CSV table of C-alpha atoms in Angstrom, one decimal:
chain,number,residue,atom,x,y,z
A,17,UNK,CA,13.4,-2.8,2.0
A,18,UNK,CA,16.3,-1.3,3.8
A,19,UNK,CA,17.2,-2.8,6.7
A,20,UNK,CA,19.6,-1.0,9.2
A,21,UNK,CA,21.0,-2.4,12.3
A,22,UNK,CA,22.5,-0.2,15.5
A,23,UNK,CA,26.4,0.2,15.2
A,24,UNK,CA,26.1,-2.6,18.3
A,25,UNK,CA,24.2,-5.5,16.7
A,26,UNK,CA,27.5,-5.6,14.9
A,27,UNK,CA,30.4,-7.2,16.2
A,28,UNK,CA,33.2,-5.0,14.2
A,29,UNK,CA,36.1,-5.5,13.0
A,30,UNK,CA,37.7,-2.3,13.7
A,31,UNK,CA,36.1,1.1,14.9
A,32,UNK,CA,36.5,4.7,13.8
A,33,UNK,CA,37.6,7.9,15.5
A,34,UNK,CA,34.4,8.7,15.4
A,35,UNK,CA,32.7,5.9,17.6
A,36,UNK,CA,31.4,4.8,14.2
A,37,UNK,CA,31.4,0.6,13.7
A,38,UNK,CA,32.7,-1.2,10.5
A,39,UNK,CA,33.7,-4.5,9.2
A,40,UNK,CA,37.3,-4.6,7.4
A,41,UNK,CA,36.3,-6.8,4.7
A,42,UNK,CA,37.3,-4.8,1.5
A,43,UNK,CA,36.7,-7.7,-1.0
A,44,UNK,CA,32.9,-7.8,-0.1
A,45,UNK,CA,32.6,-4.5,-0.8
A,46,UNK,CA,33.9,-5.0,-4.1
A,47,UNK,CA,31.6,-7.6,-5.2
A,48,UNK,CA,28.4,-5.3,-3.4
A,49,UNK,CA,29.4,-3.0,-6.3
A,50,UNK,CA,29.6,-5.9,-8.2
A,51,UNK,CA,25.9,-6.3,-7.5
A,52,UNK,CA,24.9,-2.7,-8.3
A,53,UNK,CA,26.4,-3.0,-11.7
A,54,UNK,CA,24.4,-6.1,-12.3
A,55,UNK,CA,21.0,-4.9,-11.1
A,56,UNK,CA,21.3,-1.9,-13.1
A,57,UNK,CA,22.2,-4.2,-16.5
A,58,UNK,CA,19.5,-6.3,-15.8
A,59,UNK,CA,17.1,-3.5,-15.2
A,60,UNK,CA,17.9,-2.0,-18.7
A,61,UNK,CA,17.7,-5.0,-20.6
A,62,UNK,CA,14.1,-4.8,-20.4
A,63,UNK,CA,14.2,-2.1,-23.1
A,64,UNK,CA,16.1,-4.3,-25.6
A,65,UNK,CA,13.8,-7.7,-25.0
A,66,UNK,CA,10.7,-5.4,-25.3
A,67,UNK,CA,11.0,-4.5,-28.6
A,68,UNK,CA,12.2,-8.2,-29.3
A,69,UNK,CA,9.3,-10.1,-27.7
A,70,UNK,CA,6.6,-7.2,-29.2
A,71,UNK,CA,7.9,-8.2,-32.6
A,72,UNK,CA,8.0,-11.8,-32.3
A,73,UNK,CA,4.2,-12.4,-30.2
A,74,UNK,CA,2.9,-9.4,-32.9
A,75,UNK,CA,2.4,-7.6,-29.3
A,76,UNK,CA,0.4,-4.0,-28.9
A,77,UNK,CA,2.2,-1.3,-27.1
A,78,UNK,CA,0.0,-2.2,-23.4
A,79,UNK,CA,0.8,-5.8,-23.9
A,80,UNK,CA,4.8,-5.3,-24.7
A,81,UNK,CA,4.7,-3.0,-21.4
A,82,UNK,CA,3.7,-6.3,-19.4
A,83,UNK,CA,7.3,-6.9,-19.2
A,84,UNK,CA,7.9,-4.4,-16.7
A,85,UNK,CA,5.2,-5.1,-15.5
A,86,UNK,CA,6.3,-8.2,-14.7
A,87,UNK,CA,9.4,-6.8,-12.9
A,88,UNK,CA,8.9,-3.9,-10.9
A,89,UNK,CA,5.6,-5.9,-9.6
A,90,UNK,CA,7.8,-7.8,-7.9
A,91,UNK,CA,9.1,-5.0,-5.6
A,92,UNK,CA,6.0,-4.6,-4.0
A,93,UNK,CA,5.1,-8.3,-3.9
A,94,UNK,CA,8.4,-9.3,-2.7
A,95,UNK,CA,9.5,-6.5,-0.3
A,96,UNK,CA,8.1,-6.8,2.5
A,97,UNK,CA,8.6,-10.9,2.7
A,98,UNK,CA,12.4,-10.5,1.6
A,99,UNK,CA,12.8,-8.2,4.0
A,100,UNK,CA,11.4,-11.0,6.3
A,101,UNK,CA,13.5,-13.6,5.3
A,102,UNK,CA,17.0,-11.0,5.5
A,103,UNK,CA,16.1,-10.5,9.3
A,104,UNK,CA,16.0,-14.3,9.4
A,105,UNK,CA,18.8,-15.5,8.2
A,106,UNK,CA,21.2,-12.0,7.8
A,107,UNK,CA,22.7,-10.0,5.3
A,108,UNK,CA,25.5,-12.6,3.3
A,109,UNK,CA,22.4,-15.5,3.4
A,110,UNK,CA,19.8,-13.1,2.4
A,111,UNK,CA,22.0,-12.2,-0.4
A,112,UNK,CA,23.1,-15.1,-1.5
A,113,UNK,CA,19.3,-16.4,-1.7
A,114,UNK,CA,18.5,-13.6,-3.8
A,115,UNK,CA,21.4,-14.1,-6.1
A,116,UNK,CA,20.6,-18.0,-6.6
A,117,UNK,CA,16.6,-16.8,-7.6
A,118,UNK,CA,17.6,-14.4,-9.9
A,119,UNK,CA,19.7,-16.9,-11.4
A,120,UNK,CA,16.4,-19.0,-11.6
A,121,UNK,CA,14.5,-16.5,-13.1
A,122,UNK,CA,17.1,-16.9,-15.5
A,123,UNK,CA,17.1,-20.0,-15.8
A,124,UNK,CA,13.2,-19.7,-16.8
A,125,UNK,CA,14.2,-18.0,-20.3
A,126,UNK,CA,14.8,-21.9,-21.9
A,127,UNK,CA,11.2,-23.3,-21.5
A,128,UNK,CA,10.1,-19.8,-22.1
A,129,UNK,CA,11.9,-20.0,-25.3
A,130,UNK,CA,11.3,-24.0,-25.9
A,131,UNK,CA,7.1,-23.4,-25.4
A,132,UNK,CA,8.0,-19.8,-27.2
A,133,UNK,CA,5.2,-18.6,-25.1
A,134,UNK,CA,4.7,-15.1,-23.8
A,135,UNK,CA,3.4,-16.1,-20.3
A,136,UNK,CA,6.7,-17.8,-19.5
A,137,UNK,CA,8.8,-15.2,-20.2
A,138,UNK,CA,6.6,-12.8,-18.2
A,139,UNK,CA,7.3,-15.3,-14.9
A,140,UNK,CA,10.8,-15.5,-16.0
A,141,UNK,CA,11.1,-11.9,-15.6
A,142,UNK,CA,9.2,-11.8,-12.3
A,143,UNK,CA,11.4,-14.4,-10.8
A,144,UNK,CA,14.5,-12.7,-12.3
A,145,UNK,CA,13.1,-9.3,-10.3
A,146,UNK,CA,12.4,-11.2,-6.9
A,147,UNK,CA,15.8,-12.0,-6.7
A,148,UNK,CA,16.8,-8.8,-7.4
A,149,UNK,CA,14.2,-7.2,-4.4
A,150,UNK,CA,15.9,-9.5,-2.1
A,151,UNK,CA,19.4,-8.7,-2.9
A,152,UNK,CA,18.4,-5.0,-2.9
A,153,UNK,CA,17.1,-5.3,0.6
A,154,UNK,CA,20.9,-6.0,1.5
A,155,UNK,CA,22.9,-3.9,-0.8
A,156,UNK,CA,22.6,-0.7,0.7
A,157,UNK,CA,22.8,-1.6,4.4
A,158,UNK,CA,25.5,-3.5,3.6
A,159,UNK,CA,28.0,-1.2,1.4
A,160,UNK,CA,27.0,1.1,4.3
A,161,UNK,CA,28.7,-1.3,7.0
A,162,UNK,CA,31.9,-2.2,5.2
A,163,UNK,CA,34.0,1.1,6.1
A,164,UNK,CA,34.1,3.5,8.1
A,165,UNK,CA,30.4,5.3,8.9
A,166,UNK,CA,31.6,8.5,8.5
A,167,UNK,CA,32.2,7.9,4.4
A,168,UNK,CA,29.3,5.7,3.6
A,169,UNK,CA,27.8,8.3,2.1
A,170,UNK,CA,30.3,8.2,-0.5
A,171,UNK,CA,30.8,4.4,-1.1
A,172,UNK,CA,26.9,4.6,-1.8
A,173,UNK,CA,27.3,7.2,-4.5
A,174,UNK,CA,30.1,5.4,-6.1
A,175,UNK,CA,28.2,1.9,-5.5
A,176,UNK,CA,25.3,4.0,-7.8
A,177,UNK,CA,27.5,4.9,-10.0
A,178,UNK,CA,28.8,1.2,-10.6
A,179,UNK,CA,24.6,1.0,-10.6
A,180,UNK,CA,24.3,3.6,-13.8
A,181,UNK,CA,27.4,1.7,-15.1
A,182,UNK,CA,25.7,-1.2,-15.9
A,183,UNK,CA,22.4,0.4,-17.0
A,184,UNK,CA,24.9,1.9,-20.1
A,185,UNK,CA,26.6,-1.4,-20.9
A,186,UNK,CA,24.1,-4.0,-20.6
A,187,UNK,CA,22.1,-2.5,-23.5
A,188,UNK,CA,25.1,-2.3,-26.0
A,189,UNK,CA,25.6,-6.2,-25.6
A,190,UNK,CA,21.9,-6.8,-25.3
A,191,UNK,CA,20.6,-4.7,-28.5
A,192,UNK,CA,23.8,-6.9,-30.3
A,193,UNK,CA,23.0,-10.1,-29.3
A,194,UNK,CA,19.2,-10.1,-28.9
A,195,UNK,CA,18.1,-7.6,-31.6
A,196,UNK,CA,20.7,-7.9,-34.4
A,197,UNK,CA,19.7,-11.7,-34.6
A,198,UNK,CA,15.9,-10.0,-36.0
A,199,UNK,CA,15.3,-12.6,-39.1
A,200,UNK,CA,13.6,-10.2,-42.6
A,201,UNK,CA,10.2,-12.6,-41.9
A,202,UNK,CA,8.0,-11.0,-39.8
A,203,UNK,CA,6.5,-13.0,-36.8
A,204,UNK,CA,2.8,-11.0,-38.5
A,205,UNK,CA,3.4,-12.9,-42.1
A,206,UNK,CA,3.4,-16.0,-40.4
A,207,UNK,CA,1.3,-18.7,-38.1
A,208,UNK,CA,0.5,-22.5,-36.7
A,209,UNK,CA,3.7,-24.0,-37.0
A,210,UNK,CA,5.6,-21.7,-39.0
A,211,UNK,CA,5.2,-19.0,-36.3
A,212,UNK,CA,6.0,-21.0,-33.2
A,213,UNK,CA,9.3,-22.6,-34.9
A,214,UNK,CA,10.2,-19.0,-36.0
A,215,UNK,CA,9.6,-17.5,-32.4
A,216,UNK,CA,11.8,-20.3,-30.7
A,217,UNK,CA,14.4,-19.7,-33.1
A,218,UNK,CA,14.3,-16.1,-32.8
A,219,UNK,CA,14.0,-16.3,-28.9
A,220,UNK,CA,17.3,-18.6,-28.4
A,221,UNK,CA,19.5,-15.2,-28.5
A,222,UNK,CA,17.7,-14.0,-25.6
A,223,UNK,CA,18.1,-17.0,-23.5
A,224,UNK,CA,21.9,-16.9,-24.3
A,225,UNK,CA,21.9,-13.8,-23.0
A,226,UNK,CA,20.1,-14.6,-19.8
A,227,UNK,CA,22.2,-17.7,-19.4
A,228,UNK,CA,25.4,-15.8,-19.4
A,229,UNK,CA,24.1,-13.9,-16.4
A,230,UNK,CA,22.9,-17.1,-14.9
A,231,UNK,CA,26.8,-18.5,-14.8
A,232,UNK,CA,28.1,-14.3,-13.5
A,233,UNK,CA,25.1,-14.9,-11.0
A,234,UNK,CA,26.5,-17.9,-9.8
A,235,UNK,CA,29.6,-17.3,-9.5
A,236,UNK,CA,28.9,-14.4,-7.2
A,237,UNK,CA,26.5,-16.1,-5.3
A,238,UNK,CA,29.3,-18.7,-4.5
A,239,UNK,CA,31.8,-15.8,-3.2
A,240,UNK,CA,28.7,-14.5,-1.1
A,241,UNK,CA,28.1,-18.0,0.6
A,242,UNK,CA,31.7,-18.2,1.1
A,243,UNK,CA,31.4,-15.0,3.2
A,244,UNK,CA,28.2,-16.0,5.1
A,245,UNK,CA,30.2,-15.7,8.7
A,246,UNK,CA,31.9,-12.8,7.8
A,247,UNK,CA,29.3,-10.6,9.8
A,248,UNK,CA,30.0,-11.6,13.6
A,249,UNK,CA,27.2,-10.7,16.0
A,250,UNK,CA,24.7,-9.8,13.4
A,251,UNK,CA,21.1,-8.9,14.4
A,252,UNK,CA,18.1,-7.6,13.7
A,253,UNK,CA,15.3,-6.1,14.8
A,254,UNK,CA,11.8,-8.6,14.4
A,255,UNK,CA,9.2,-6.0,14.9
A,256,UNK,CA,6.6,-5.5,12.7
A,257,UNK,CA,7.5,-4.2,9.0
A,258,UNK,CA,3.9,-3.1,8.2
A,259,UNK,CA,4.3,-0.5,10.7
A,260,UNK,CA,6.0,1.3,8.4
A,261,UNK,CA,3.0,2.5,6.0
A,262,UNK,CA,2.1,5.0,8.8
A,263,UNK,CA,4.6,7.5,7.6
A,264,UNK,CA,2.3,7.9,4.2
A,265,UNK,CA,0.5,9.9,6.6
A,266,UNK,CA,3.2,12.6,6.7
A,267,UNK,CA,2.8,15.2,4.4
A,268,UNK,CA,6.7,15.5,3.0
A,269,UNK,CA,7.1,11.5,2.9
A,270,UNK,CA,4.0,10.6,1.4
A,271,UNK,CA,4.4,13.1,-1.2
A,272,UNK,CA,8.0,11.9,-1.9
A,273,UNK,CA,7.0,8.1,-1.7
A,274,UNK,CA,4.2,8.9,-4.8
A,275,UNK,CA,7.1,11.1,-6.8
A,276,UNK,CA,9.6,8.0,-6.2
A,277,UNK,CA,6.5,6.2,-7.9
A,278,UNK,CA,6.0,8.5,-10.5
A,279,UNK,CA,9.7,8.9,-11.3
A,280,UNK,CA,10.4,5.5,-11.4
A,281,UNK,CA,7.3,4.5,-13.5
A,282,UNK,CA,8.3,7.4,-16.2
A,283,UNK,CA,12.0,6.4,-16.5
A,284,UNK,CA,11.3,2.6,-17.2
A,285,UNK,CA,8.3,4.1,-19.9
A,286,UNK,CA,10.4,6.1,-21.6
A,287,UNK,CA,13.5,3.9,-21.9
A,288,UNK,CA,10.8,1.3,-23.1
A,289,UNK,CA,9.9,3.2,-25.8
A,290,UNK,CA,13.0,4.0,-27.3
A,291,UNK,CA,13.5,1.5,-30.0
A,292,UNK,CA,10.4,2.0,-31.3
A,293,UNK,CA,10.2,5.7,-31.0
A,294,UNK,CA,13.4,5.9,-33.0
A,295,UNK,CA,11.9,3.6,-35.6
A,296,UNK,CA,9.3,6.2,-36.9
A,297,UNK,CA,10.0,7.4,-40.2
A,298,UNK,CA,9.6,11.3,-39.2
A,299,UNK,CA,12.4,10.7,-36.4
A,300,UNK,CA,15.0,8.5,-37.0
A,301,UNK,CA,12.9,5.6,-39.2
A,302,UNK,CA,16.5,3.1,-37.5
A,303,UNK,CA,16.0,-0.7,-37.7
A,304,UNK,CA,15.7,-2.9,-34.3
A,305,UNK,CA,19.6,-2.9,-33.9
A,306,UNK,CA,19.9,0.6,-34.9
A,307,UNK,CA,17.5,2.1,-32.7
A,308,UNK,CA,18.7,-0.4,-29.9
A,309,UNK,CA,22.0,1.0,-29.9
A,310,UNK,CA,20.8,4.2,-28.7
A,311,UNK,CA,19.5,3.0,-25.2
A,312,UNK,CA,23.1,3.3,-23.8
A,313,UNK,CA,23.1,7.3,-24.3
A,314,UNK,CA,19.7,7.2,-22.2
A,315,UNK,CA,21.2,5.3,-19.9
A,316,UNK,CA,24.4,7.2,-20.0
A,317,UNK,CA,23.0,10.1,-19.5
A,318,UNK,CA,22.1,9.2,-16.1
A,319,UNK,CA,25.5,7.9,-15.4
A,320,UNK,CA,26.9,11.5,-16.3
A,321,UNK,CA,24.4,13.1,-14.5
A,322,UNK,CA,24.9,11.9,-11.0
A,323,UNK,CA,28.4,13.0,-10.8
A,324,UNK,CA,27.5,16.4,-12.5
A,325,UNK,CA,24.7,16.7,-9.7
A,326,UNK,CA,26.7,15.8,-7.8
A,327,UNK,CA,28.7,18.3,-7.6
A,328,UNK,CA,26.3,20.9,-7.9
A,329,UNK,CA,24.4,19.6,-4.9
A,330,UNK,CA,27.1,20.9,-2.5
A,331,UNK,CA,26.3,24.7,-3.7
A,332,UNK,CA,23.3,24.4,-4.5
A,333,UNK,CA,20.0,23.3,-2.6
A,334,UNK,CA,18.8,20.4,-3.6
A,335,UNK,CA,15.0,20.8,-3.7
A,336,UNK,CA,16.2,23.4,-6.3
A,337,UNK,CA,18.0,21.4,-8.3
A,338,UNK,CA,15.3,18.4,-8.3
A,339,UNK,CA,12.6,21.1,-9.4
A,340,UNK,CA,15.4,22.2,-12.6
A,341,UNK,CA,15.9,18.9,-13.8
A,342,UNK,CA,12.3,18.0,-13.6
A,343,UNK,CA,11.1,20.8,-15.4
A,344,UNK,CA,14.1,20.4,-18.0
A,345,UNK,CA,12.3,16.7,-17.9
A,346,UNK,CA,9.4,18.5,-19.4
A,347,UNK,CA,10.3,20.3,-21.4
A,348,UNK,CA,12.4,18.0,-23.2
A,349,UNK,CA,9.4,16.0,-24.1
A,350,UNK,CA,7.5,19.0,-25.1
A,351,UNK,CA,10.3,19.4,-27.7
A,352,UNK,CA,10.5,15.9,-28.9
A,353,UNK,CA,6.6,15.6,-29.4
A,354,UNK,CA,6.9,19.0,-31.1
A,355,UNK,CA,9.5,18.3,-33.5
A,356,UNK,CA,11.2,15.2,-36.0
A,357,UNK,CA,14.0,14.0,-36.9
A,358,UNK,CA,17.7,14.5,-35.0
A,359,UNK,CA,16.4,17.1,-32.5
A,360,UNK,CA,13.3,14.9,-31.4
A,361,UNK,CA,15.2,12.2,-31.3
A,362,UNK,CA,18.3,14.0,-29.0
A,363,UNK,CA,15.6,15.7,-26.4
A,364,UNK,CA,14.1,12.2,-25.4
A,365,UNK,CA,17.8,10.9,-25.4
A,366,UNK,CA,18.9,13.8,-23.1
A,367,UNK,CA,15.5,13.1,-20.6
A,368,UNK,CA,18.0,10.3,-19.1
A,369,UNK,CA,20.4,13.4,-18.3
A,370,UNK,CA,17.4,15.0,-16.4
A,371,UNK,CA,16.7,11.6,-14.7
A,372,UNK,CA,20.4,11.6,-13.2
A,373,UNK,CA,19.6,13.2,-9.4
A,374,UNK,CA,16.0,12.2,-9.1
A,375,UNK,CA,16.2,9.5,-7.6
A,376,UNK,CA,18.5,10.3,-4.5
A,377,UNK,CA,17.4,13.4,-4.0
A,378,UNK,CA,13.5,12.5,-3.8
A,379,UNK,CA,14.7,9.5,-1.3
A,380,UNK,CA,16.8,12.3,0.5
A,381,UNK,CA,14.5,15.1,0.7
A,382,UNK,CA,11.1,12.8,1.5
A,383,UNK,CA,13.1,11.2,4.2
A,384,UNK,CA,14.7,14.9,6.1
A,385,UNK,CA,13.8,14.8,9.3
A,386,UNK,CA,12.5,11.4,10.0
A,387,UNK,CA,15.3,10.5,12.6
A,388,UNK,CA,15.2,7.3,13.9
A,389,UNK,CA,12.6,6.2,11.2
A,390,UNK,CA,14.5,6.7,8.7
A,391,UNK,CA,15.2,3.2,7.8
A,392,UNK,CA,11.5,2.6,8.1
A,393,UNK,CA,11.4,5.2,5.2
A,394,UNK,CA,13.7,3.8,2.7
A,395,UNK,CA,11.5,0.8,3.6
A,396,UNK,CA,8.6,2.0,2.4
A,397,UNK,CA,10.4,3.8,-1.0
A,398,UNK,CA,11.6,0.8,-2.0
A,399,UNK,CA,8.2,-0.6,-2.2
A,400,UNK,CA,7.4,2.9,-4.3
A,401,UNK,CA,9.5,1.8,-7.2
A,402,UNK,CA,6.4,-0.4,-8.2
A,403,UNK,CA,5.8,2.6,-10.5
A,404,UNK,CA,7.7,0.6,-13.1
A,405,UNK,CA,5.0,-1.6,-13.0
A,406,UNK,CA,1.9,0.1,-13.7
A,407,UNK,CA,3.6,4.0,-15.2
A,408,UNK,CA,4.6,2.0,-18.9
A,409,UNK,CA,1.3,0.0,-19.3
A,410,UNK,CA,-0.5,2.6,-19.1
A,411,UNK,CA,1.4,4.5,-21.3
A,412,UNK,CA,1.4,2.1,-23.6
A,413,UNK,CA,-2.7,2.1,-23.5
A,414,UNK,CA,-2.5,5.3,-24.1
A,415,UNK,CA,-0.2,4.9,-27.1
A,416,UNK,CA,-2.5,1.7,-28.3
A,417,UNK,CA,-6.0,4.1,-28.4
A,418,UNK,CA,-4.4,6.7,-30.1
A,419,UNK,CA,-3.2,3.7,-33.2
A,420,UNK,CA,0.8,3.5,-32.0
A,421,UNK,CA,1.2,7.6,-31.9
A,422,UNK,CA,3.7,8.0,-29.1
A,423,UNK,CA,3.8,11.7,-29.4
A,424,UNK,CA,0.8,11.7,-27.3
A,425,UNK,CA,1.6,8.2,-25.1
A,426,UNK,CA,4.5,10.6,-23.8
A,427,UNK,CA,2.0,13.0,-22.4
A,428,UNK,CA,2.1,10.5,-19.2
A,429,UNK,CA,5.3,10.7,-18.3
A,430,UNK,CA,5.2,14.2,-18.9
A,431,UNK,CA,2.6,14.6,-15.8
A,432,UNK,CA,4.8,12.6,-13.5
A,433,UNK,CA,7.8,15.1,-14.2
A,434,UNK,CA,5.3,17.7,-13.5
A,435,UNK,CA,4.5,16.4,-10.0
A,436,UNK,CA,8.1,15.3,-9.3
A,437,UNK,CA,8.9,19.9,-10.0
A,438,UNK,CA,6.5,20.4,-7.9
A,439,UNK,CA,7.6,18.5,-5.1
A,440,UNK,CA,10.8,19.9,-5.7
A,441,UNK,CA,9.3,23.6,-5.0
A,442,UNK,CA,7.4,21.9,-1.9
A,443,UNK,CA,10.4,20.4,-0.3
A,444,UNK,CA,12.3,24.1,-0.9
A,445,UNK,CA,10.5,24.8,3.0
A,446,UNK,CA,12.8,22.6,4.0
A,447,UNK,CA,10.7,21.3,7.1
A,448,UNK,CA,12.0,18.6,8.8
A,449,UNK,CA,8.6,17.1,9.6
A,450,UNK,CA,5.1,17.5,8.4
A,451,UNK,CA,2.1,15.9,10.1
C-alpha cells in the first residue's frame, strides 16, 4: 500500500530548482535498492522450493501451488494493516518492522523442517511475505523521496531493475543448493518413519538457504534502525484507507486493478511450473537441478525486457505496447502447448520477455488521470497482486483433473494474457477518467 506524503510533511534536506523536496541521504537509497533486489529473490525462490516440497510431501499440482498461495495471500491480508502501522510509526520504523518479520518468517523454515510438516512451511512462507507487504508499503515512497522529485521516475525504474536482478539470481543459488541436494529415493517409495527422517534430511538445504537470508535480513534491518531519524518532520495522513476501494467503480482503474490481478497471478503460475514442465519427456525430460537451472532465463527475461521497453515506451504509446506483449504472451503459449522439445521449451522461457513491461505500464495506464488519488490507487494495486495467490492453484486444479497434463493447465494463464491485450486496446482511448 503506497503511501505518499505532501513535499511539506517533509522536513528536507535540500530542495530542487523545481520547488520539488528531497532528503540528501544517498546511502539509504542504496540499501532501498538493496531491498528491491531481495524481494524480487525471495519472490522467485518459490519456483525452486515448489518442485522441492511437491517431491518430498508426494504433493498434487493444486496442493504444491499452496505455496504461493501462501505468499501472495498475504498482500491482501497484510496491506491494508501494514499500511496502518507505516502511518504510525513512519517510513525507516515501518521498514525495519517488516524487515525483522521476514526475517522470522525465516526463521520458521527450522521447526518446518524439524516436524518436516507441510503446514509449517506454508506459515513460514506467509510470514516471510508479511514482512515483505510491509516493507513494500515503504519502498516506493521512499526511493521516491531520496533525490530530487523531478528524477524519481528514474531511481524507480532502476530500483525495479535491481527488483528483476534478484528474481534472475536467486534461482541460480536456490535450484543449487535446494534441488541438487534431491536424494535417488523417492519421498513416494517410502513412509512412517523412513519418510519423515528422509523429508527432514532432504528439507535442511532449504532452511540453510532461508537462514542465510535471515542473517542479510538482519543486517539490513540494523542499517534501517540506525537511520530511523533520518526523516525530520515526517507525517502522514490518518484518514480512512478503506476509502480507497471506491475507485473500483471507475471503469479504467477497475479494469486495470483485475489485469494487475490477472498478470500477477499468471506470472507466479507459470514460473511455478517450470521445473516440472521441463521434466516431461516430450520437452526437455531434465532432472530437478536441470530443469531448475532454467528459472533464471524466465526471470531474465523480464530483467531484459524492462530496459528494452523501456526504451520503446518513449516512441511508442504504451497501451500499444502492453496490448503487443500480451498478445506475444499468447501466443507463445499457444506454441509451447502445440509443440515438444527445444522450441516448447524456449516459447514458455521467452513468456518472461513478454512479462517485462506489464506490470508498470498496467499500474501506469489504470492510474492516468486519477490526480490527487493517485496514491490511493497504487494502494489499491498493491492489494491486486493477490492474483499470485489464487491464478497458480487453480491452475494447478486444472492440471491435477486433466492427470498432470500442463499443456492444458496453461490454458489459464493464457486467458489472463487475453484480458491484459485487451485492456491494452481499451486504455489506447486514452481517457483520463471514466466513471
Amino acid at each position: 500500500m503506497a503511501l505518499a506524503p505532501s513535499a511539506a510533511s517533509l522536513a528536507p534536506d535540500s530542495a530542487d530548482n523545481d520547488g520539488g523536496m528531497h532528503i540528501d541521504a544517498p546511502e539509504l537509497r542504496l540499501f532501498v535498492m538493496a531491498l528491491f533486489f531481495i524481494f524480487g529473490g525471495i519472490t522467485s525462490l518459490n519456483d525452486v522450493i515448489i518442485p522441492k516440497l511437491k517431491e518430498l510431501f508426494t504433493l498434487n499440482y493444486m496442493q504444491a501451488m499452496l505455496i504461493q498461495t501462501a505468499f501472495f495471500a498475504a498482500y491482501a491480508i497484510i496491506g491494508i494493516p501494514g499500511a496502518a502501522i507505516v502511518k504510525r510509526v513512519g517510513y525507516m520504523r515501518g521498514a525495519a518492522i517488516g524487515l525483522l518479520t521476514m526475517m522470522a518468517g525465516c526463521l520458521l523454515f527450522i521447526p518446518a523442517s524439524g516436524t518436516a510438516t507441510f503446514g509449517l512451511f506454508l506459515l513460514a512462507l506467509f510470514v516471510l511475505a508479511s514482512g515483505v507487504t510491509i516493507v513494500q508499503v515503504v519502498a516506493n515512497p521512499l526511493i521516491s523521496l531520496l533525490g530530487p522529485a523531478k528524477t524519481a521516475g528514474s531511481r524507480l525504474t532502476f530500483a525495479q531493475a535491481f527488483n528483476s536482478l534478484g528474481t534472475t539470481i536467486f534461482p541460480i543459488v536456490g535450484s543449487i543448493v535446494m534441488l541438487g541436494s534431491l536424494a535417488k529415493v523417492k519421498a513416494s517409495d517410502l513412509s512412517g518413519a523412513a519418510l519423515d527422517a528422509y523429508r527432514s534430511a532432504e528439507t535442511v538445504a532449504v532452511v540453510h538457504s532461508y537462514l542465510g537470508l535471515a542473517v542479510a535480513l538482519a543486517i539490513v534491518a540494523g542499517v534501517v534502525w540506525a537511520n530511523r531519524n533520518r526523516l525530520k518532520g515526517e507525517h502522514h495522513d490518518h484518514g480512512a484507507v478503506l476509502k480507497s476501494f471506491d475507485l473500483l467503480l471507475r471503469p479504467r482503474f477497475g479494469f486495470g486493478a483485475l489485469c494487475i490481478f490477472l498478470y500477477v497471478g499468471a506470472e507466479v503460475a507459470i514460473g511455478s511450473l517450470i521445473v516440472n514442465y521441463m521434466r516431461q519427456p516430450h520437452v526437455l525430460g531434465l532432472s530437478e537441478l536441470s530443469a531448475g537451472a532454467l528459472i533464471p532465463l524466465y526471470w531474465g527475461g523480464a530483467l531484459i525486457g524492462r530496459f528494452i521497453g523501456s526504451a520503446v515506451m518513449r516512441t511508442i504509446d504504451p497501451a500499444k505496447v502492453l496490448a503487443f506483449n500480451a498478445v506475444g504472451a499468447l501466443l507463445l503459449i499457444v506454441i509451447t502447448t502445440q509443440t515438444g522439445g527445444h522450441l516448447a521449451a524456449g516459447s514458455l522461457l521467452a513468456i518472461g520477455l513478454m512479462n517485462s513491461i506489464m506490470f508498470p505500464t498496467i499500474f501506469t495506464l489504470a492510474c492516468e488521470g486519477l490526480g490527487e488519488r493517485a496514491a490511493d490507487g497504487s494502494g489499491v494495486i498493491c492489494m491486486a497482486i493477490v492474483g499470485g495467490a489464487v491464478i497458480p492453484p487453480l491452475t494447478g486444479t486444472l492440471a491435477d483433473l486433466t492427470g498432470g497434463n500442463l499443456e492444458i493447465a496453461l490454458i489459464l494463464p493464457a486467458v489472463c494474457y487475453l484480458v491484459i491485450a485487451s485492456f491494452g486496446v481499451y486504455a489506447r482511448q486514452r481517457v483520463a477518467l471514466h466513471t
